[in-house]
PDB file of C-alpha atoms in Angstrom:
ATOM      1  CA  UNK A   1      55.603   5.481 126.444  1.00 52.00           C
ATOM      2  CA  UNK A   2      56.040   8.099 129.145  1.00 54.00           C
ATOM      3  CA  UNK A   3      59.404   9.806 128.949  1.00 56.00           C
ATOM      4  CA  UNK A   4      61.082  11.829 131.694  1.00 59.00           C
ATOM      5  CA  UNK A   5      59.731  14.964 130.030  1.00 59.00           C
ATOM      6  CA  UNK A   6      56.233  13.744 130.893  1.00 58.00           C
ATOM      7  CA  UNK A   7      56.781  14.738 134.528  1.00 58.00           C
ATOM      8  CA  UNK A   8      56.606  18.366 133.439  1.00 57.00           C
ATOM      9  CA  UNK A   9      53.305  19.994 134.559  1.00 63.00           C
ATOM     10  CA  UNK A  10      52.899  21.758 131.240  1.00 65.00           C
ATOM     11  CA  UNK A  11      51.707  19.716 128.270  1.00 59.00           C
ATOM     12  CA  UNK A  12      54.182  20.902 125.689  1.00 61.00           C
ATOM     13  CA  UNK A  13      54.974  19.489 122.264  1.00 57.00           C
ATOM     14  CA  UNK A  14      57.835  17.609 123.916  1.00 61.00           C
ATOM     15  CA  UNK A  15      55.379  15.769 126.147  1.00 58.00           C
ATOM     16  CA  UNK A  16      53.133  14.864 123.218  1.00 59.00           C
ATOM     17  CA  UNK A  17      56.058  13.447 121.275  1.00 59.00           C
ATOM     18  CA  UNK A  18      57.158  11.289 124.197  1.00 60.00           C
ATOM     19  CA  UNK A  19      53.699  10.275 125.385  1.00 58.00           C
ATOM     20  CA  UNK A  20      51.515   7.974 123.277  1.00 59.00           C
ATOM     21  CA  UNK A  21      48.382   9.802 124.365  1.00 56.00           C
ATOM     22  CA  UNK A  22      47.977  13.406 123.194  1.00 55.00           C
TER      23      UNK A  22
END
């Protein structure tokens, strides 16, 4: 599940929480 936060270039904790893949 890719959230809007996933568009951020930096892989932050927020991206990990929203994205199924680490």
